Amino acid sequence: MKSYELGLYEKAMPSSLSWWEKLTAAKKAGYDYLEMSIDASEEKIRRIYMSKQERFELIRDMYQTEMPIRTMCVSALTKFSLGNPGGGKGRAGHGKRREIHRACGGLGHSRRHDSGV
């Protein structure tokens, strides 16, 4: 057994690849897991609102490829001012953060990294 695990950051691959293709490529390259990105782009922010069916399909892909997504890098919150005492951005940011925690649990994530928070 290895004393470490090595993960591949999703953004190291072309965004045009499907989850299946990303997971398969990471497995073939010898990585232990893939890290999902939730950055400030609308495409990636939408991931926190995945339906149950979308989450199920991603989990199925992880099982079938034997490549887990173990971590999630969340830099999207830098777009929202969490510390803004009187702004809508702060409220929106806290709402996004709650959704991110729900999404993590829905995908079986036990670890996440909130960049810039």
mmCIF file of C-alpha atoms in Angstrom:
data_model
loop_
_atom_site.group_PDB
_atom_site.id
_atom_site.type_symbol
_atom_site.label_atom_id
_atom_site.label_comp_id
_atom_site.label_asym_id
_atom_site.label_seq_id
_atom_site.Cartn_x
_atom_site.Cartn_y
_atom_site.Cartn_z
ATOM 1 C CA MET A 1 0.000 0.000 0.000
ATOM 2 C CA LYS A 2 1.207 3.493 -0.884
ATOM 3 C CA SER A 3 1.777 5.975 1.909
ATOM 4 C CA TYR A 4 0.231 8.752 -0.178
ATOM 5 C CA GLU A 5 -2.435 9.383 -2.789
ATOM 6 C CA LEU A 6 -2.011 11.548 -5.852
ATOM 7 C CA GLY A 7 -4.957 13.381 -7.343
ATOM 8 C CA LEU A 8 -5.425 15.114 -10.674
ATOM 9 C CA TYR A 9 -6.998 18.566 -10.710
ATOM 10 C CA GLU A 10 -9.848 18.546 -13.197
ATOM 11 C CA LYS A 11 -8.721 21.820 -14.807
ATOM 12 C CA ALA A 12 -5.522 20.089 -15.955
ATOM 13 C CA MET A 13 -7.648 18.446 -18.664
ATOM 14 C CA PRO A 14 -9.645 19.944 -21.536
ATOM 15 C CA SER A 15 -13.061 21.164 -20.381
ATOM 16 C CA SER A 16 -14.591 19.559 -23.480
ATOM 17 C CA LEU A 17 -14.122 16.084 -21.971
ATOM 18 C CA SER A 18 -17.061 14.353 -20.305
ATOM 19 C CA TRP A 19 -16.797 13.167 -16.705
ATOM 20 C CA TRP A 20 -16.397 9.619 -18.004
ATOM 21 C CA GLU A 21 -13.475 10.701 -20.200
ATOM 22 C CA LYS A 22 -11.827 12.694 -17.401
ATOM 23 C CA LEU A 23 -12.145 9.832 -14.938
ATOM 24 C CA THR A 24 -10.869 7.293 -17.460
ATOM 25 C CA ALA A 25 -7.892 9.487 -18.426
ATOM 26 C CA ALA A 26 -6.957 10.049 -14.759
ATOM 27 C CA LYS A 27 -7.141 6.307 -14.089
ATOM 28 C CA LYS A 28 -5.068 5.454 -17.169
ATOM 29 C CA ALA A 29 -2.427 8.028 -16.153
ATOM 30 C CA GLY A 30 -2.069 6.357 -12.752
ATOM 31 C CA TYR A 31 -3.750 8.917 -10.487
ATOM 32 C CA ASP A 32 -5.629 7.824 -7.378
ATOM 33 C CA TYR A 33 -8.490 10.329 -7.626
ATOM 34 C CA LEU A 34 -9.776 13.374 -9.451
ATOM 35 C CA GLU A 35 -10.387 16.776 -7.858
ATOM 36 C CA MET A 36 -13.516 18.597 -9.034
ATOM 37 C CA SER A 37 -13.402 22.336 -9.662
ATOM 38 C CA ILE A 38 -16.157 24.758 -8.686
ATOM 39 C CA ASP A 39 -14.714 28.037 -9.957
ATOM 40 C CA ALA A 40 -16.414 31.390 -10.622
ATOM 41 C CA SER A 41 -17.621 30.437 -14.117
ATOM 42 C CA GLU A 42 -21.376 29.950 -14.433
ATOM 43 C CA GLU A 43 -20.822 26.481 -15.924
ATOM 44 C CA LYS A 44 -18.964 25.310 -12.823
ATOM 45 C CA ILE A 45 -21.228 27.138 -10.340
ATOM 46 C CA ARG A 46 -24.209 25.259 -11.846
ATOM 47 C CA ARG A 47 -22.599 22.042 -10.605
ATOM 48 C CA ILE A 48 -23.667 22.822 -7.054
ATOM 49 C CA TYR A 49 -27.277 22.567 -8.245
ATOM 50 C CA MET A 50 -26.946 19.144 -9.903
ATOM 51 C CA SER A 51 -30.133 17.135 -9.817
ATOM 52 C CA LYS A 52 -30.267 13.759 -8.081
ATOM 53 C CA GLN A 53 -30.139 12.091 -11.491
ATOM 54 C CA GLU A 54 -27.012 14.050 -12.505
ATOM 55 C CA ARG A 55 -25.322 13.193 -9.202
ATOM 56 C CA PHE A 56 -26.292 9.539 -9.622
ATOM 57 C CA GLU A 57 -24.811 9.461 -13.137
ATOM 58 C CA LEU A 58 -21.546 10.982 -11.905
ATOM 59 C CA ILE A 59 -21.350 8.530 -8.992
ATOM 60 C CA ARG A 60 -22.075 5.675 -11.422
ATOM 61 C CA ASP A 61 -19.226 6.892 -13.651
ATOM 62 C CA MET A 62 -16.892 6.938 -10.647
ATOM 63 C CA TYR A 63 -17.784 3.346 -9.771
ATOM 64 C CA GLN A 64 -17.583 2.064 -13.325
ATOM 65 C CA THR A 65 -14.203 3.688 -14.006
ATOM 66 C CA GLU A 66 -12.941 2.861 -10.492
ATOM 67 C CA MET A 67 -11.779 6.480 -10.231
ATOM 68 C CA PRO A 68 -13.271 8.522 -7.388
ATOM 69 C CA ILE A 69 -13.700 12.266 -7.196
ATOM 70 C CA ARG A 70 -12.430 12.674 -3.655
ATOM 71 C CA THR A 71 -11.952 16.398 -3.341
ATOM 72 C CA MET A 72 -13.562 19.572 -4.568
ATOM 73 C CA CYS A 73 -11.739 22.882 -5.030
ATOM 74 C CA VAL A 74 -14.220 25.701 -4.474
ATOM 75 C CA SER A 75 -12.901 29.019 -5.708
ATOM 76 C CA ALA A 76 -16.359 30.250 -6.796
ATOM 77 C CA LEU A 77 -16.873 31.929 -3.455
ATOM 78 C CA THR A 78 -14.267 34.549 -4.341
ATOM 79 C CA LYS A 79 -16.929 35.962 -6.685
ATOM 80 C CA PHE A 80 -19.152 36.652 -3.687
ATOM 81 C CA SER A 81 -18.181 38.858 -0.788
ATOM 82 C CA LEU A 82 -18.918 36.614 2.195
ATOM 83 C CA GLY A 83 -17.743 39.277 4.634
ATOM 84 C CA ASN A 84 -19.877 42.055 3.145
ATOM 85 C CA PRO A 85 -22.111 43.068 6.081
ATOM 86 C CA GLY A 86 -24.742 44.927 4.080
ATOM 87 C CA GLY A 87 -24.652 43.530 0.616
ATOM 88 C CA GLY A 88 -26.631 41.041 -1.356
ATOM 89 C CA LYS A 89 -23.369 39.471 -2.466
ATOM 90 C CA GLY A 90 -22.691 38.324 1.100
ATOM 91 C CA ARG A 91 -26.120 36.712 1.413
ATOM 92 C CA ALA A 92 -25.744 35.126 -2.035
ATOM 93 C CA GLY A 93 -22.297 33.822 -1.081
ATOM 94 C CA HIS A 94 -23.571 32.207 2.105
ATOM 95 C CA GLY A 95 -26.400 30.612 0.119
ATOM 96 C CA LYS A 96 -23.893 29.237 -2.391
ATOM 97 C CA ARG A 97 -21.752 27.924 0.442
ATOM 98 C CA ARG A 98 -24.715 25.990 1.871
ATOM 99 C CA GLU A 99 -25.432 24.533 -1.579
ATOM 100 C CA ILE A 100 -21.772 23.559 -1.958
ATOM 101 C CA HIS A 101 -21.891 21.648 1.332
ATOM 102 C CA ARG A 102 -25.068 19.876 0.149
ATOM 103 C CA ALA A 103 -23.461 19.043 -3.194
ATOM 104 C CA CYS A 104 -20.358 17.659 -1.463
ATOM 105 C CA GLY A 105 -22.459 15.342 0.647
ATOM 106 C CA GLY A 106 -24.562 14.318 -2.350
ATOM 107 C CA LEU A 107 -21.445 13.207 -4.202
ATOM 108 C CA GLY A 108 -19.906 11.490 -1.199
ATOM 109 C CA HIS A 109 -17.170 14.086 -0.672
ATOM 110 C CA SER A 110 -15.681 14.223 2.772
ATOM 111 C CA ARG A 111 -13.126 16.912 1.933
ATOM 112 C CA ARG A 112 -13.260 20.200 0.113
ATOM 113 C CA HIS A 113 -10.987 23.208 -0.193
ATOM 114 C CA ASP A 114 -12.559 26.659 -0.121
ATOM 115 C CA SER A 115 -10.111 28.878 -1.969
ATOM 116 C CA GLY A 116 -9.982 32.459 -0.842
ATOM 117 C CA VAL A 117 -12.321 32.026 2.111
#
